[in-house]
Short mmCIF file of C-alpha atoms in Angstrom, two decimals:
data_model
loop_
_atom_site.label_atom_id
_atom_site.label_comp_id
_atom_site.label_asym_id
_atom_site.label_seq_id
_atom_site.Cartn_x
_atom_site.Cartn_y
_atom_site.Cartn_z
CA MET A 139 0.03 -0.01 -0.14
CA ALA A 140 1.31 3.35 -1.01
CA LYS A 141 2.23 5.69 1.87
CA ARG A 142 -0.27 8.45 2.10
CA LYS A 143 1.05 11.82 1.17
CA GLN A 144 1.73 14.62 3.87
CA LEU A 145 1.68 18.31 3.37
CA ASP A 146 5.34 18.52 4.03
CA ASP A 147 5.95 16.15 1.10
CA PHE A 148 5.12 19.14 -1.04
CA ARG A 149 7.45 21.53 0.66
CA VAL A 150 10.46 22.84 -1.32
CA PRO A 151 13.64 21.72 0.39
CA PHE A 152 15.13 24.52 2.54
CA SER A 153 17.67 26.69 0.76
CA ASN A 154 21.26 26.82 1.77
CA GLY A 155 21.88 30.21 0.33
CA ASP A 156 24.14 30.26 -2.77
CA LYS A 157 25.93 27.26 -1.43
CA GLY A 158 23.74 24.82 -3.19
CA GLY A 159 21.64 22.11 -1.56
CA LYS A 160 19.02 19.36 -2.30
CA VAL A 161 18.09 19.14 -6.01
CA PHE A 162 14.53 20.37 -6.51
CA SER A 163 12.50 19.73 -9.76
CA LEU A 164 8.87 20.73 -10.60
CA ALA A 165 8.88 17.63 -12.64
CA ASP A 166 8.67 15.60 -9.52
CA PHE A 167 5.18 17.15 -8.71
CA ASP A 168 2.10 16.08 -10.75
CA PRO A 169 0.09 19.23 -11.39
CA ALA A 170 -2.99 17.13 -12.02
CA GLY A 171 -2.41 15.17 -8.62
CA LYS A 172 -5.23 15.26 -5.97
CA PRO A 173 -3.26 13.73 -2.93
CA PHE A 174 -5.46 15.43 -0.40
CA SER A 175 -8.92 14.98 -2.10
CA ALA A 176 -11.68 13.77 -0.04
CA GLY A 177 -12.85 11.73 -2.88
CA SER A 178 -15.02 13.92 -5.08
CA LYS A 179 -15.47 17.51 -5.88
CA GLN A 180 -18.45 17.83 -3.64
CA ALA A 181 -16.59 16.17 -0.78
CA ASP A 182 -13.66 18.51 -1.29
CA ARG A 183 -15.94 21.56 -1.24
CA GLU A 184 -17.53 20.35 2.05
CA ARG A 185 -14.12 19.85 3.55
CA LEU A 186 -13.19 23.37 2.37
CA MET A 187 -16.32 24.92 4.02
CA ALA A 188 -15.17 23.30 7.38
CA TYR A 189 -11.64 24.67 7.02
CA ALA A 190 -13.01 28.14 6.04
CA ALA A 191 -15.05 28.26 9.25
CA GLN A 192 -11.92 27.47 11.35
CA LEU A 193 -9.86 29.97 9.42
CA ASP A 194 -12.53 32.66 10.07
CA GLU A 195 -12.18 31.87 13.90
CA MET A 196 -8.50 31.88 13.80
CA GLN A 197 -8.28 35.04 11.86
CA GLU A 198 -10.64 36.78 14.31
CA ARG A 199 -8.28 35.85 17.26
CA LEU A 200 -5.42 37.15 15.19
CA HIS A 201 -7.02 40.44 14.65
CA ALA A 202 -8.32 40.55 18.29
CA GLN A 203 -4.79 39.85 19.76
CA ARG A 204 -2.93 42.33 17.43
CA ARG A 205 0.31 40.66 18.07
CA GLU A 206 1.05 38.07 15.35
CA ARG A 207 1.04 38.86 11.61
CA VAL A 208 0.45 36.29 8.77
CA LEU A 209 1.57 36.52 5.21
CA LEU A 210 0.34 34.25 2.49
CA VAL A 211 2.21 34.51 -0.84
CA LEU A 212 0.54 33.11 -4.06
CA GLN A 213 2.53 32.56 -7.11
CA GLY A 214 1.99 30.82 -10.29
CA MET A 215 1.70 30.88 -14.07
CA ASP A 216 -1.14 32.74 -15.60
CA THR A 217 -4.50 30.95 -14.98
CA SER A 218 -3.16 28.96 -12.09
CA GLY A 219 -5.92 30.31 -10.05
CA LYS A 220 -4.56 32.87 -7.68
CA ASP A 221 -7.83 35.01 -7.62
CA GLY A 222 -9.96 31.86 -7.57
CA THR A 223 -8.15 30.51 -4.44
CA ILE A 224 -8.60 33.70 -2.56
CA ARG A 225 -12.30 33.72 -3.39
CA ALA A 226 -12.75 30.09 -2.30
CA VAL A 227 -10.65 29.87 0.80
CA PHE A 228 -11.47 33.19 2.33
CA HIS A 229 -15.26 33.43 1.45
CA GLU A 230 -16.08 32.78 5.25
CA VAL A 231 -13.35 35.15 6.58
CA ASP A 232 -14.48 38.38 8.06
CA PRO A 233 -12.73 41.10 5.83
CA LEU A 234 -11.85 43.00 8.98
CA GLY A 235 -8.09 42.30 9.40
CA LEU A 236 -7.74 40.69 5.91
CA ARG A 237 -5.88 42.54 3.08
CA ILE A 238 -4.89 41.65 -0.43
CA ALA A 239 -1.96 43.20 -2.15
CA THR A 240 -1.38 42.68 -5.83
CA PHE A 241 1.97 43.59 -7.59
CA ARG A 242 1.72 44.49 -11.23
CA VAL A 243 4.40 46.06 -13.59
CA PRO A 244 6.18 48.67 -11.32
CA THR A 245 5.14 52.26 -11.80
CA PRO A 246 7.72 54.89 -12.71
CA ASP A 247 7.99 55.80 -8.94
CA GLU A 248 8.26 52.19 -7.82
CA ALA A 249 10.97 51.45 -10.54
CA ALA A 250 12.95 54.47 -9.32
CA HIS A 251 13.39 52.47 -5.81
CA ASP A 252 14.95 49.02 -5.09
CA PHE A 253 12.66 46.23 -6.12
CA LEU A 254 11.46 45.53 -2.46
CA TRP A 255 10.48 49.14 -1.71
CA ARG A 256 7.11 48.68 -2.89
CA VAL A 257 6.76 45.25 -1.28
CA HIS A 258 7.89 46.23 2.30
CA ARG A 259 4.97 48.94 2.36
CA GLN A 260 2.58 46.17 1.83
CA ALA A 261 3.84 43.80 4.69
CA PRO A 262 1.17 42.73 7.10
CA ALA A 263 0.64 44.82 10.32
CA ALA A 264 0.23 43.40 13.73
CA GLY A 265 -3.15 41.53 13.80
CA GLU A 266 -3.35 41.34 9.90
CA LEU A 267 -3.71 38.68 7.47
CA THR A 268 -2.29 39.80 4.29
CA ILE A 269 -2.22 37.90 0.92
CA PHE A 270 0.30 38.75 -1.80
CA ASN A 271 -1.45 38.03 -5.13
CA ARG A 272 1.76 37.77 -7.03
CA SER A 273 4.58 39.18 -5.04
CA HIS A 274 8.16 40.36 -4.80
CA TYR A 275 9.01 37.01 -6.68
CA GLU A 276 7.82 38.77 -9.93
CA ASP A 277 11.18 40.48 -9.74
CA VAL A 278 13.25 37.45 -10.01
CA LEU A 279 11.02 35.75 -12.61
CA VAL A 280 9.98 38.05 -15.38
CA PRO A 281 13.33 40.04 -15.52
CA ARG A 282 15.18 36.76 -15.70
CA VAL A 283 13.00 35.38 -18.53
CA ARG A 284 13.38 38.53 -20.53
CA GLY A 285 17.03 38.79 -19.95
CA GLU A 286 16.87 42.05 -18.10
CA ILE A 287 19.08 40.96 -15.25
CA ASP A 288 22.28 38.86 -15.21
CA ALA A 289 23.23 35.91 -12.95
CA ASP A 290 25.06 37.96 -10.50
CA GLU A 291 22.11 40.46 -10.05
CA LEU A 292 19.80 37.38 -9.83
CA LYS A 293 21.83 35.87 -6.94
CA ARG A 294 21.70 39.23 -5.17
CA ARG A 295 18.08 39.50 -5.47
CA TYR A 296 17.61 35.93 -4.13
CA ALA A 297 19.76 37.04 -1.03
CA HIS A 298 17.78 40.32 -0.62
CA ILE A 299 14.53 38.22 -0.52
CA ARG A 300 15.91 35.82 2.05
CA HIS A 301 17.07 38.60 4.15
CA PHE A 302 13.74 40.46 3.75
CA GLU A 303 11.60 37.51 4.87
CA THR A 304 14.10 36.84 7.67
CA LEU A 305 13.41 40.49 8.76
CA MET A 306 9.63 39.78 8.64
CA ALA A 307 9.70 36.55 10.38
CA GLN A 308 11.86 38.00 13.22
CA SER A 309 9.31 40.86 13.61
CA GLY A 310 6.49 38.36 14.15
CA THR A 311 5.23 37.52 10.69
CA ALA A 312 4.29 33.91 9.91
CA ILE A 313 5.06 33.29 6.25
CA LEU A 314 3.52 30.84 3.93
CA LYS A 315 4.36 30.65 0.18
CA CYS A 316 2.42 28.64 -2.15
CA PHE A 317 3.29 27.96 -5.81
CA LEU A 318 0.08 26.97 -7.73
CA HIS A 319 1.61 24.31 -10.14
CA ILE A 320 -0.65 24.20 -13.42
CA SER A 321 0.10 22.12 -16.37
CA LYS A 322 0.60 23.69 -19.85
CA ASP A 323 -2.40 21.63 -21.12
CA ALA A 324 -4.64 23.00 -18.22
CA GLN A 325 -3.46 26.42 -18.97
CA ARG A 326 -4.28 26.29 -22.64
CA GLU A 327 -7.90 25.12 -21.71
CA ARG A 328 -8.33 27.88 -19.21
CA LEU A 329 -7.03 30.55 -21.65
CA GLN A 330 -9.14 29.15 -24.45
CA ALA A 331 -12.26 29.39 -22.12
CA ARG A 332 -11.56 32.91 -21.58
CA ILE A 333 -11.54 33.72 -25.30
CA ASP A 334 -14.48 31.63 -25.92
CA ASP A 335 -16.82 33.46 -23.28
CA GLU A 336 -17.23 37.06 -24.00
CA THR A 337 -17.86 37.90 -20.28
CA LYS A 338 -14.42 36.56 -19.51
CA HIS A 339 -12.60 38.61 -22.10
CA TRP A 340 -11.70 41.23 -19.53
CA LYS A 341 -9.50 38.52 -17.87
CA PHE A 342 -7.59 37.81 -21.14
CA ASP A 343 -4.32 39.58 -21.98
CA LEU A 344 -2.46 39.03 -25.06
CA ALA A 345 0.67 39.12 -22.90
CA ASP A 346 -0.50 35.74 -21.51
CA ILE A 347 0.24 34.19 -24.88
CA GLU A 348 3.67 35.67 -25.15
CA ALA A 349 4.45 34.42 -21.62
CA ARG A 350 3.17 30.90 -22.64
CA ARG A 351 5.80 30.84 -25.52
CA HIS A 352 8.34 31.05 -22.70
CA TRP A 353 6.78 28.18 -20.66
CA ASP A 354 10.01 26.07 -20.14
CA ASP A 355 12.01 29.27 -19.33
CA TYR A 356 9.33 30.23 -16.70
CA GLN A 357 9.26 26.72 -15.28
CA LEU A 358 13.05 26.77 -14.99
CA ALA A 359 12.88 30.33 -13.38
CA TYR A 360 10.43 29.12 -10.80
CA GLU A 361 12.47 25.98 -10.01
CA GLU A 362 15.60 28.01 -9.22
CA ALA A 363 13.62 30.94 -7.33
CA LEU A 364 11.84 28.44 -5.16
CA ALA A 365 14.91 26.48 -4.38
CA ALA A 366 16.88 29.48 -3.64
CA THR A 367 14.40 30.92 -1.29
CA SER A 368 12.58 28.14 0.66
CA THR A 369 13.70 28.55 4.17
CA GLU A 370 12.42 27.31 7.65
CA HIS A 371 10.76 30.59 8.30
CA ALA A 372 9.44 31.10 5.08
CA PRO A 373 8.86 27.84 3.19
CA TRP A 374 7.50 27.27 -0.31
CA TYR A 375 4.86 24.61 -1.12
CA VAL A 376 4.11 23.27 -4.46
CA VAL A 377 0.35 23.01 -4.76
CA PRO A 378 -1.09 20.96 -7.72
CA ALA A 379 -3.43 23.38 -9.34
CA ASP A 380 -4.95 21.63 -12.33
CA SER A 381 -8.01 20.63 -10.07
CA LYS A 382 -9.37 23.88 -8.74
CA PRO A 383 -11.29 22.25 -5.68
CA HIS A 384 -8.12 20.28 -4.68
CA ARG A 385 -5.96 23.50 -5.01
CA ASN A 386 -8.30 25.37 -2.76
CA LEU A 387 -8.44 22.42 -0.23
CA MET A 388 -4.66 22.13 -0.17
CA VAL A 389 -3.98 25.89 0.33
CA ALA A 390 -6.62 26.05 3.14
CA ALA A 391 -5.07 23.15 4.94
CA LEU A 392 -1.65 24.64 4.84
CA LEU A 393 -2.90 27.92 6.15
CA LEU A 394 -4.95 26.46 8.88
CA ARG A 395 -1.97 24.38 10.02
CA MET A 396 0.11 27.55 10.22
CA PHE A 397 -2.62 29.40 12.10
CA GLN A 398 -2.87 26.47 14.58
CA SER A 399 0.94 26.62 15.24
CA LEU A 400 0.52 30.17 16.41
CA ASP A 401 -0.48 31.11 20.01
CA LEU A 402 -3.65 32.85 19.06
CA ARG A 403 -6.06 33.87 21.92
CA TYR A 404 -8.64 36.52 22.48
CA PRO A 405 -7.49 39.29 24.83
CA PRO A 406 -8.34 38.76 28.38
CA GLY A 407 -11.68 40.14 29.61
CA LYS A 408 -11.70 43.70 31.02
CA GLU A 409 -12.33 44.14 34.66
CA SER A 410 -14.14 47.48 34.09
CA LEU A 411 -16.84 45.69 32.20
CA LYS A 412 -17.59 42.98 34.76
CA GLY A 413 -21.18 43.35 36.06
CA LEU A 414 -21.93 46.19 33.47
CA THR A 415 -25.56 46.43 32.64
CA ILE A 416 -26.69 48.16 29.52
CA ALA A 417 -29.89 50.20 30.38
#
């Protein structure tokens, strides 16, 4: 009997900086896999609802306590489901204390600063759960594939990212990074669906086709970036993303496990309120 998969089987080996380390390949992970499925799409949705209710309670404690910070990073190729994951996983979570930050092409003002300047401003505050829908990793992926930075600059940026995430972790931020791993065939189907449905045209960008032409280059760029920046305090997890319900379920399970590892409690009751009666 095959051994049942555990969440940490999908964790990218921890980086040893620029000194090398365990070999990591995305080819070892099946994007169509459903290792944590409850057996059917409906069963997966029902389990997700249970997770979502628990996440709502944990996030409320986080916000009430205003001590810890939580950062969820979502990265992946176009159509891998970053937006869909957010809608599905957090639909039960009170928006109070929840914030989503999206990083697009840098503005002229952002480009005039170091690449982490715009990112640090979006880091979660005490009591806040922040989701990066794309992130600082865009700056070691797109420029690399386009040949805009050389190998030395790439290594420097990896180091800057590790130091930046160490700073956040040491300042009380729990960090979870999920790479939504979609297959090239599944991406083709989702892109075509956007073209065939006029109500989805707003989601389609011709730049997606250009990026698709460099699929192999992006896969290699992701492999190296994940391997260089997966650390004990900011681990990367590869999430099979061809199945939307399973993708959502796995991200929710990872995040719930992180929340449960934190000492999240409601603040102690106030003596001044004991016995108070509202007239």
